[in-house]
Coordinates of C-alpha atoms and ligand atoms in Angstrom, one line a residue:
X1 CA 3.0 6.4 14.3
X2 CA 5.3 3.5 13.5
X3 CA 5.1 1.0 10.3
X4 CA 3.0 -1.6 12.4
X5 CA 0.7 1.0 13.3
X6 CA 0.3 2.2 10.6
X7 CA -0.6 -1.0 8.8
X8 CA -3.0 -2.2 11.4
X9 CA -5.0 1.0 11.1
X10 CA -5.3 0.4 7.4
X11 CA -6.2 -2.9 7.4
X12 CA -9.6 -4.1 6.3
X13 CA -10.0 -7.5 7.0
X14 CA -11.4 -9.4 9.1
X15 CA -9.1 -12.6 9.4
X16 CA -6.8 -13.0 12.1
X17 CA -3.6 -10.6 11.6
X18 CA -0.7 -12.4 9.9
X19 CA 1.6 -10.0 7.9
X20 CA 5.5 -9.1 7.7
X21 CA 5.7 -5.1 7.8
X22 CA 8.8 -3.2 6.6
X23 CA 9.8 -0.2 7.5
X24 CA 11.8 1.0 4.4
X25 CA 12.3 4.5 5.9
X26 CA 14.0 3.1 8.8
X27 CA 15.7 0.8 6.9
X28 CA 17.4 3.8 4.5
X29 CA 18.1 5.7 7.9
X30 CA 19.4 3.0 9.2
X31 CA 22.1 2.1 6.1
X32 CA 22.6 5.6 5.7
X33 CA 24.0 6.0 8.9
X34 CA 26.0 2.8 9.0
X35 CA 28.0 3.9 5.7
X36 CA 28.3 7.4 7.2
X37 CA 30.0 6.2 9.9
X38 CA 32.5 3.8 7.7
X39 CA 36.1 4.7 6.5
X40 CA 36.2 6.3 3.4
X41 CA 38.4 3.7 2.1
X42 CA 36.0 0.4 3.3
X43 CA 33.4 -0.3 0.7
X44 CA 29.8 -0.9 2.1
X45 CA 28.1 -3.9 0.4
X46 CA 24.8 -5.6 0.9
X47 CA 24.5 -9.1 1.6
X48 CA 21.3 -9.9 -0.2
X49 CA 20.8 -13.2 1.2
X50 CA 19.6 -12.0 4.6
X51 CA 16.4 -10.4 2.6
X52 CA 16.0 -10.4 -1.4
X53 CA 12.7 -8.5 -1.3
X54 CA 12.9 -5.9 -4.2
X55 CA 11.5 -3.2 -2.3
X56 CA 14.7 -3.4 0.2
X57 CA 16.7 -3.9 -2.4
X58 CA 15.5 -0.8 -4.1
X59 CA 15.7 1.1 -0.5
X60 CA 19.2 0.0 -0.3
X61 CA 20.3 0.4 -4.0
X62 CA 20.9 4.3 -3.6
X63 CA 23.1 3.9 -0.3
X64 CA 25.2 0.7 -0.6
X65 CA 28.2 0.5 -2.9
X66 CA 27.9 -3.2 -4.1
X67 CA 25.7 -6.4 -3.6
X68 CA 27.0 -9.5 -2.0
X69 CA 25.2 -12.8 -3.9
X70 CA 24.9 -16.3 -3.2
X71 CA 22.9 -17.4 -6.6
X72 CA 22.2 -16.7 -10.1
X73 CA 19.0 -16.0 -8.7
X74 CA 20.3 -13.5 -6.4
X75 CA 22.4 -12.0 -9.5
X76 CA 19.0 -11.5 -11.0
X77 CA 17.4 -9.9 -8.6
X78 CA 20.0 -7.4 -7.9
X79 CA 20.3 -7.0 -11.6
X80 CA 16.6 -6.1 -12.1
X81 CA 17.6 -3.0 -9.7
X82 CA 21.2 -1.8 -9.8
X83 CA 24.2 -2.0 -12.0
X84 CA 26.4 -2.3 -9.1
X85 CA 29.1 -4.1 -8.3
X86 CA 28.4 -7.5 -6.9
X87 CA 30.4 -10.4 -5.2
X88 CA 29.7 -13.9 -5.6
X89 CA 30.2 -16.6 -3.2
X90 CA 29.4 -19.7 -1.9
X91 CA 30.6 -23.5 -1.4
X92 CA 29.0 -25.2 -4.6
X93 CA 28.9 -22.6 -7.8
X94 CA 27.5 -24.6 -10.8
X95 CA 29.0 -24.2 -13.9
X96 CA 25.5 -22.0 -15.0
X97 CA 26.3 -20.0 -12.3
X98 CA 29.6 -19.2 -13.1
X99 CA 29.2 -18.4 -16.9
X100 CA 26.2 -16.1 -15.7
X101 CA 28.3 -14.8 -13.6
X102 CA 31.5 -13.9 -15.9
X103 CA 28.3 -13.0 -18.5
X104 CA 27.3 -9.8 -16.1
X105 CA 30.5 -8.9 -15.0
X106 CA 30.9 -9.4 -11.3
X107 CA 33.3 -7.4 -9.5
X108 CA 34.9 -10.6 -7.9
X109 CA 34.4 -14.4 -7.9
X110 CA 35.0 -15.6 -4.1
X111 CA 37.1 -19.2 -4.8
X112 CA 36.4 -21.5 -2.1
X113 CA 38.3 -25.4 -3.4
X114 CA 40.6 -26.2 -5.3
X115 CA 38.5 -27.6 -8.0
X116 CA 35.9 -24.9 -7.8
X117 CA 39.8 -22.9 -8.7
X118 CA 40.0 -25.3 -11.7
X119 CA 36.9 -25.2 -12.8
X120 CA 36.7 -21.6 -12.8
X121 CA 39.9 -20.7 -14.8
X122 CA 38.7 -23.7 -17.4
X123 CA 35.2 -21.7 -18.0
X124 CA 36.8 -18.6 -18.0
X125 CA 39.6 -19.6 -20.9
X126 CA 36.3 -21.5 -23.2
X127 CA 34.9 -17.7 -22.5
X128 CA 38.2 -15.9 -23.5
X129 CA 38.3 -14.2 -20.2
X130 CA 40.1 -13.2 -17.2
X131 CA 37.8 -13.7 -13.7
X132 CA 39.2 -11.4 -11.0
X133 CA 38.8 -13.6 -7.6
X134 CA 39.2 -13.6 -3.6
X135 CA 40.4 -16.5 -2.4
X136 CA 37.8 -17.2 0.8
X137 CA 40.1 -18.5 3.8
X138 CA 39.1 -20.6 6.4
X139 CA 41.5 -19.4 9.3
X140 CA 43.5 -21.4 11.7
X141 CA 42.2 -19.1 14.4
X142 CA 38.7 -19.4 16.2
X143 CA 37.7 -15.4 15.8
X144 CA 34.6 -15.4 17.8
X145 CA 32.1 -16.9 19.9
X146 CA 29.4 -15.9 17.9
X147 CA 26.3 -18.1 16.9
X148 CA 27.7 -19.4 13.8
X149 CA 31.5 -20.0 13.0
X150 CA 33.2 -20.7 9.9
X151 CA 36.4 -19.8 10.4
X152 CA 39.0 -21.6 12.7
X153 CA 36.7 -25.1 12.3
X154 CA 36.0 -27.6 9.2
X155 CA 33.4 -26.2 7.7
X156 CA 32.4 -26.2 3.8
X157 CA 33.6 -22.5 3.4
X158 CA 36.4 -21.6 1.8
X159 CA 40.3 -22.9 1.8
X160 CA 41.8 -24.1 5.3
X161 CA 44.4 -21.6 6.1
X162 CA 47.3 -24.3 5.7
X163 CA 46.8 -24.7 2.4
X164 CA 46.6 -20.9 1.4
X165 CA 50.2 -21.3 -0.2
X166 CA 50.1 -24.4 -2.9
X167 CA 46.4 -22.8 -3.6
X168 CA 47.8 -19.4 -4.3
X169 CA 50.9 -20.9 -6.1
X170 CA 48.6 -22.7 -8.5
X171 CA 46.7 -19.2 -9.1
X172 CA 49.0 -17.7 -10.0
X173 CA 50.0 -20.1 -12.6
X174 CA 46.6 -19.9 -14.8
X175 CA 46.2 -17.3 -17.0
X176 CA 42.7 -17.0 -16.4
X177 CA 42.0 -15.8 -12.6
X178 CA 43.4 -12.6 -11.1
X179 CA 43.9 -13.0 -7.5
X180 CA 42.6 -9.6 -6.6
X181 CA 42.6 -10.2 -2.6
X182 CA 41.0 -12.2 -0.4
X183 CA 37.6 -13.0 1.8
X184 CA 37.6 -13.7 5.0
X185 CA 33.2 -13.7 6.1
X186 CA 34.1 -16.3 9.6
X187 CA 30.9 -15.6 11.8
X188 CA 27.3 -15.0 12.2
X189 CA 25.2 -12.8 15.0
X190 CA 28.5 -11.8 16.7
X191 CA 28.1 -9.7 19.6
X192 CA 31.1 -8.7 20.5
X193 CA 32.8 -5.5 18.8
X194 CA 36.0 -5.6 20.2
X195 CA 36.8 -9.6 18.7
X196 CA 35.1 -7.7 15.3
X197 CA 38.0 -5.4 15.4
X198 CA 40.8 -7.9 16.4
X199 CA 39.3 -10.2 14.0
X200 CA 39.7 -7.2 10.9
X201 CA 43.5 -6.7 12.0
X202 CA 43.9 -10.4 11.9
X203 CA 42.5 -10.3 8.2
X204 CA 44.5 -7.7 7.4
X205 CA 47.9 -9.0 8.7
X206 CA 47.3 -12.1 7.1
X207 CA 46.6 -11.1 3.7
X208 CA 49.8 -8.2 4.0
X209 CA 51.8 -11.6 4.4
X210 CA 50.6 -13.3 1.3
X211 CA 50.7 -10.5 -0.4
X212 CA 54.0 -9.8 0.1
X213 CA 55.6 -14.2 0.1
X214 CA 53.7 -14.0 -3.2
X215 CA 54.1 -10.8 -4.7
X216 CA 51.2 -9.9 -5.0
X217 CA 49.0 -7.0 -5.9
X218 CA 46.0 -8.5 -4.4
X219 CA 44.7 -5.2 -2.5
X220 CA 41.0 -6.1 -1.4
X221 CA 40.4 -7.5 1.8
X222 CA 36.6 -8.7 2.2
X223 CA 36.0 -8.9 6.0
X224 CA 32.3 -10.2 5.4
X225 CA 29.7 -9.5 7.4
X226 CA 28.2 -11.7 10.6
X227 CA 27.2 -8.6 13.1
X228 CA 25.1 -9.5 15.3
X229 CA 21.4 -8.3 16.7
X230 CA 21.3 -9.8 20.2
X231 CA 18.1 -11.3 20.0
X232 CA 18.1 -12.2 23.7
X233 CA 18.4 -8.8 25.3
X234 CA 17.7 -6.4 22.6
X235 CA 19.1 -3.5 25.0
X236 CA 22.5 -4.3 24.9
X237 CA 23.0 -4.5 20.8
X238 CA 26.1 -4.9 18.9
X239 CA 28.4 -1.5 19.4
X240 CA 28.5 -0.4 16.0
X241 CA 30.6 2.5 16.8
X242 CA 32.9 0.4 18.5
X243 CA 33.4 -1.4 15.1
X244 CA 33.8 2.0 13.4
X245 CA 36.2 3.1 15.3
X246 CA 38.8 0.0 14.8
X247 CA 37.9 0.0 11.0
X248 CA 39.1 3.8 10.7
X249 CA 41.8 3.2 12.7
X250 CA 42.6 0.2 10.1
X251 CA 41.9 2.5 7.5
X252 CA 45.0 2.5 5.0
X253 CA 45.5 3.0 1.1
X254 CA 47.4 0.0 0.6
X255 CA 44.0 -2.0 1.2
X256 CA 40.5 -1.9 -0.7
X257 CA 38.3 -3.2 2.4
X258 CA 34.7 -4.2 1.9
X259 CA 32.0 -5.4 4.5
X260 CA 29.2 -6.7 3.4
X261 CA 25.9 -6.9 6.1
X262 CA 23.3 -8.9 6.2
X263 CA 21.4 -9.3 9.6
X264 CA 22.7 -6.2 10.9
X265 CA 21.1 -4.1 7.8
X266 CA 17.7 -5.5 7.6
X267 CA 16.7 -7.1 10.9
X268 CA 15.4 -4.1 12.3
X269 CA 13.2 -2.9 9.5
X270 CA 11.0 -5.3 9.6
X271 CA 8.3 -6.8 11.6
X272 CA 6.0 -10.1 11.9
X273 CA 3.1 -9.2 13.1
X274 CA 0.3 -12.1 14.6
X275 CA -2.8 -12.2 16.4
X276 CA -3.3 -14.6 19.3
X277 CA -6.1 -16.9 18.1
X278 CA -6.1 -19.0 21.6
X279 CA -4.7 -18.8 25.1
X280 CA -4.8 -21.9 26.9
X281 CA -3.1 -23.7 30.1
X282 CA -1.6 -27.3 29.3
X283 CA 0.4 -29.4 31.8
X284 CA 0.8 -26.3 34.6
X285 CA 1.9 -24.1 31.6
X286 CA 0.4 -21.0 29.3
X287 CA 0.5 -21.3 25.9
X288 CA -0.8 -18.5 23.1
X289 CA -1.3 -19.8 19.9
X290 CA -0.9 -17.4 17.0
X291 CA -2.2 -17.2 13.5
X292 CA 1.0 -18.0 11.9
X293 CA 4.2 -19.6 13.4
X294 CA 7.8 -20.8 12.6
X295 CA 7.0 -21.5 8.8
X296 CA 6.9 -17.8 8.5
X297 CA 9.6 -16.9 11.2
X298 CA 11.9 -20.2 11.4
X299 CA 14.6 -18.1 13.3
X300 CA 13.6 -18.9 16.6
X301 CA 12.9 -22.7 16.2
X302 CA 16.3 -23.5 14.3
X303 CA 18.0 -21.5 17.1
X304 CA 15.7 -22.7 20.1
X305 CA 15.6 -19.2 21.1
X306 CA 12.5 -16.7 22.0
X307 CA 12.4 -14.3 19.6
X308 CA 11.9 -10.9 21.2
X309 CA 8.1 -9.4 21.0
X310 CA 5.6 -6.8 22.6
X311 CA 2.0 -7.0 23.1
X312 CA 0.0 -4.9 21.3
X313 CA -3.7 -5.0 23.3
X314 CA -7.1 -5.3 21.1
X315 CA -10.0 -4.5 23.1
X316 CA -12.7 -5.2 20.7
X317 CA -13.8 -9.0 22.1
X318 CA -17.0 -9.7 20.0
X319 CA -17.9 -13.3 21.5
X320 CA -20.5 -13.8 24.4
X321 CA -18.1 -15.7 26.4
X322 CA -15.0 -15.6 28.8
X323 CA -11.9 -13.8 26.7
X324 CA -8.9 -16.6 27.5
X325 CA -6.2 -14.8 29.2
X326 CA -3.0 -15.1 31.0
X327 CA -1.8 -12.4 33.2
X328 CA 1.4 -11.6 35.2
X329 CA 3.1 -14.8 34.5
X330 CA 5.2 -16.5 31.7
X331 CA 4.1 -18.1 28.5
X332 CA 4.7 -19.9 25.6
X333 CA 3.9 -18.3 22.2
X334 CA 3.3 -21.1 19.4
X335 CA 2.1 -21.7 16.0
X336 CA -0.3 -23.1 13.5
X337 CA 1.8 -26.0 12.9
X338 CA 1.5 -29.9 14.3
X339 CA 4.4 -30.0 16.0
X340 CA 5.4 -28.9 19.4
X341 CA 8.6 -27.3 17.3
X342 CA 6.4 -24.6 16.1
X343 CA 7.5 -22.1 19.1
X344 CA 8.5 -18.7 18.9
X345 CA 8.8 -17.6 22.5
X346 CA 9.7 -20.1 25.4
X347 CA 8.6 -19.0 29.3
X348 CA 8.7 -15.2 28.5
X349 CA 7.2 -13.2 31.3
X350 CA 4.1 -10.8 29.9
X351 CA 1.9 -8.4 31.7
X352 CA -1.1 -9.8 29.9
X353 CA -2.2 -11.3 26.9
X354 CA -5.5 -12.5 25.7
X355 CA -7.0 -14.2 23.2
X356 CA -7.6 -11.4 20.1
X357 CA -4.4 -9.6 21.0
X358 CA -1.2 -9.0 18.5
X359 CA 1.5 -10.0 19.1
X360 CA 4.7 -7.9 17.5
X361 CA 8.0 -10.2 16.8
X362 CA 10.8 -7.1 16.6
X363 CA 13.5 -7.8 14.4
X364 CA 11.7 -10.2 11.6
X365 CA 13.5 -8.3 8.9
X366 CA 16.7 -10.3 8.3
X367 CA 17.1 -14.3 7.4
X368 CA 13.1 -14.7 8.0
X369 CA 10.6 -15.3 5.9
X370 CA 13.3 -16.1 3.6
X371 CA 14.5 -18.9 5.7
X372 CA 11.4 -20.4 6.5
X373 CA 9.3 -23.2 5.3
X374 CA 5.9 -21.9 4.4
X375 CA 4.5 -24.5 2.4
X376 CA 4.3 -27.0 5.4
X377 CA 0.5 -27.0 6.4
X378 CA -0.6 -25.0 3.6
X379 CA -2.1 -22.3 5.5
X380 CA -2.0 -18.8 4.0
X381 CA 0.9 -16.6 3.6
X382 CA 1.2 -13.8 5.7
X383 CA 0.0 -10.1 4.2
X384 CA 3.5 -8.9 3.1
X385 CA 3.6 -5.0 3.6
X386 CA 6.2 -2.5 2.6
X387 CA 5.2 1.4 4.8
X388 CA 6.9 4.2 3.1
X389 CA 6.5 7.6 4.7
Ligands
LIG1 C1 29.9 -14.7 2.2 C2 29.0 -14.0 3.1 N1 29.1 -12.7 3.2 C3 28.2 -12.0 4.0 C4 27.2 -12.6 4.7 C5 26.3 -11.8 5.6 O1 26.4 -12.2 6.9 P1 25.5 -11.4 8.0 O2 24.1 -11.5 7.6 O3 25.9 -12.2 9.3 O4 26.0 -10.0 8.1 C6 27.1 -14.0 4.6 C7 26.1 -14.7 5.4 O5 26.0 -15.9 5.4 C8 28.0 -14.7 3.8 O6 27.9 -16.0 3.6

């Protein structure tokens, strides 16, 4: 029996189903065999951002070397389960977040500006310190096709190639920041293995050369994360081994590398699970309307995608009247919201589905319910559900 069976067999009430379900046994096989499958010189960190639940946190805790964080609050979430190593990054680092940062120790400070560069070695001199950093690069080159790029296009991440030198010239001037290497996270939901590979060589090549015009002894290269799930055919994922492969090839002890996973850790563990509270025909189309929506899974609106699902049939049917149905065709699967946004699957072809019915959205376990708006509508949170074996 899986997680979602499991929970559904358990369950006592008597409102429509509505509830994330997490797998946490799947999700420690799962991270066990990723980092099993890693170099033994490339460091295998979490990047918590993609789900801060402390139960996955915990899971993960035993089998991850480190913690990637985005926010004090993150910080204090991974602090009230591990005293690992974590990274911190991202484009706009208040001065509270980098004193509670230098305050617990993190491993590395990722510098994305110029000022943020400033700013940093000022706090870190009031402090009496020395911050070890990686200087996040925003590469010339365009590394992927993947959903999301930052690298290789203006974004707000990190420091544009071209200006790599002055930046690390100034570094190296301040006597509070030790450039300990550099960060290079360009992509999100890639698909493609092979550019993950060329894209670690590229990071690699690059950072050799600075490290060597600079004299430098700046040894970690942070490749990020940004592999994919491929939401749109689920049969043809990401080839992980591909990816392991390149990186052992990569391997050398010159370099400290660390990846650090988000989506590709925690998507699969976890579920959102819905019942069909109508099924309806509107303008020559089928819709089902679910007991929850896109302010509890906002993935598939903000990327105008159908999120991949199964049926799971109910039989009970307690009303005296017709049980609304479509069969053999395509539908649309919506939400509880007002607005024609709230969809989750667009013209998907299903055997049948009625009214009554739940409906299982795979792959709910990464940038989810975190991502999502839930207080629009005020209807009630979904049953959050964690199956251990
Ligand atoms: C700096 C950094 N590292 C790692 C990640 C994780 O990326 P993914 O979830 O695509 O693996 C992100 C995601 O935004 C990130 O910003």
């Amino acid at each position: 029996m899986n997680a979602v069976e499991h929970y559904l067999m358990n369950r006592t009430s008597d409102e429509p189903v509505c509830a994330y379900v997490y797998d946490l046994n799947g999700l420690r096989d799962h991270a066990e065999g990723l980092k099993s499958s890693l170099p033994s010189g490339c460091r295998f960190y979490y990047a918590v951002k993609a789900n801060s639940d402390q139960p996955i946190l915990e899971a993960l805790e035993p089998i991850v070397d480190g913690f990637e964080v985005a926010s004090a609050g993150e910080m204090d979430k991974v602090e009230a389960v591990s005293e690992k190593p974590m990274i911190f990054g991202g484009p706009s680092k208040k001065n509270v977040e980098i004193e509670a940062a230098i305050e617990s120790g993190v491993e590395y400070l990722n510098v994305e500006s110029f000022h943020e560069l400033r700013r940093l070695n000022f706090i870190a001199e009031q402090k009496g310190t020395t911050v070890p950093i990686l200087v996040r690069v925003n590469l010339s080159e365009n590394v992927s096709n993947s959903h999301l790029r930052m690298s290789g296009v203006p974004t707000q991440f990190g420091v544009d190639e071209r200006d790599i030198p002055p930046f690390l010239a100034e570094a190296l001037e301040m006597s509070h920041v030790d450039i300990a290497g550099f960060h290079f996270h360009a992509m999100s939901n890639n698909l493609d293995a092979e550019a993950h590979v060329a894209f670690v060589r590229l990071c690699l090549e690059k950072s050799a050369d600075w490290r060597e015009r600079f004299g430098l002894d700046a040894r970690v290269v942070d490749i990020g994360g940004g592999i994919g799930i491929n939401y749109w055919n689920p049969d043809e994922p990401f080839d992980w081994d591909t990816l392991a492969e390149g990186l052992k090839e990569l391997d050398s002890a010159d370099v400290e590398l660390i990846i650090e996973i988000g989506r590709y850790m925690t998507a699969a563990c976890g579920s959102y699970v819905t019942e069909v509270v109508d099924v309806k025909r509107n303008h020559g189309k089928n819709f089902a309307v679910i007991r929850g929506g896109t302010h509890h899974l906002r993935l598939p609106a903000a990327w105008k995608m159908s999120h991949p699902f199964h049926v799971l049939p109910v039989e009970e049917w307690s009303y005296p009247f017709l049980r609304p149905t479509v069969a053999r065709d395509e539908v649309t699967i919506a939400g509880e919201l007002c607005t024609p946004n709230d969809v989750l699957v667009r013209g998907e072809y299903v055997d049948e589905l009625r009214a009554g019915d739940v409906v299982v959205f795979e792959y709910a376990g990464a940038y989810a319910w975190t991502i999502s708006h839930h207080e629009f509508l005020s209807h009630p949170k979904p049953e959050i559900v964690y199956i251990e074996k």
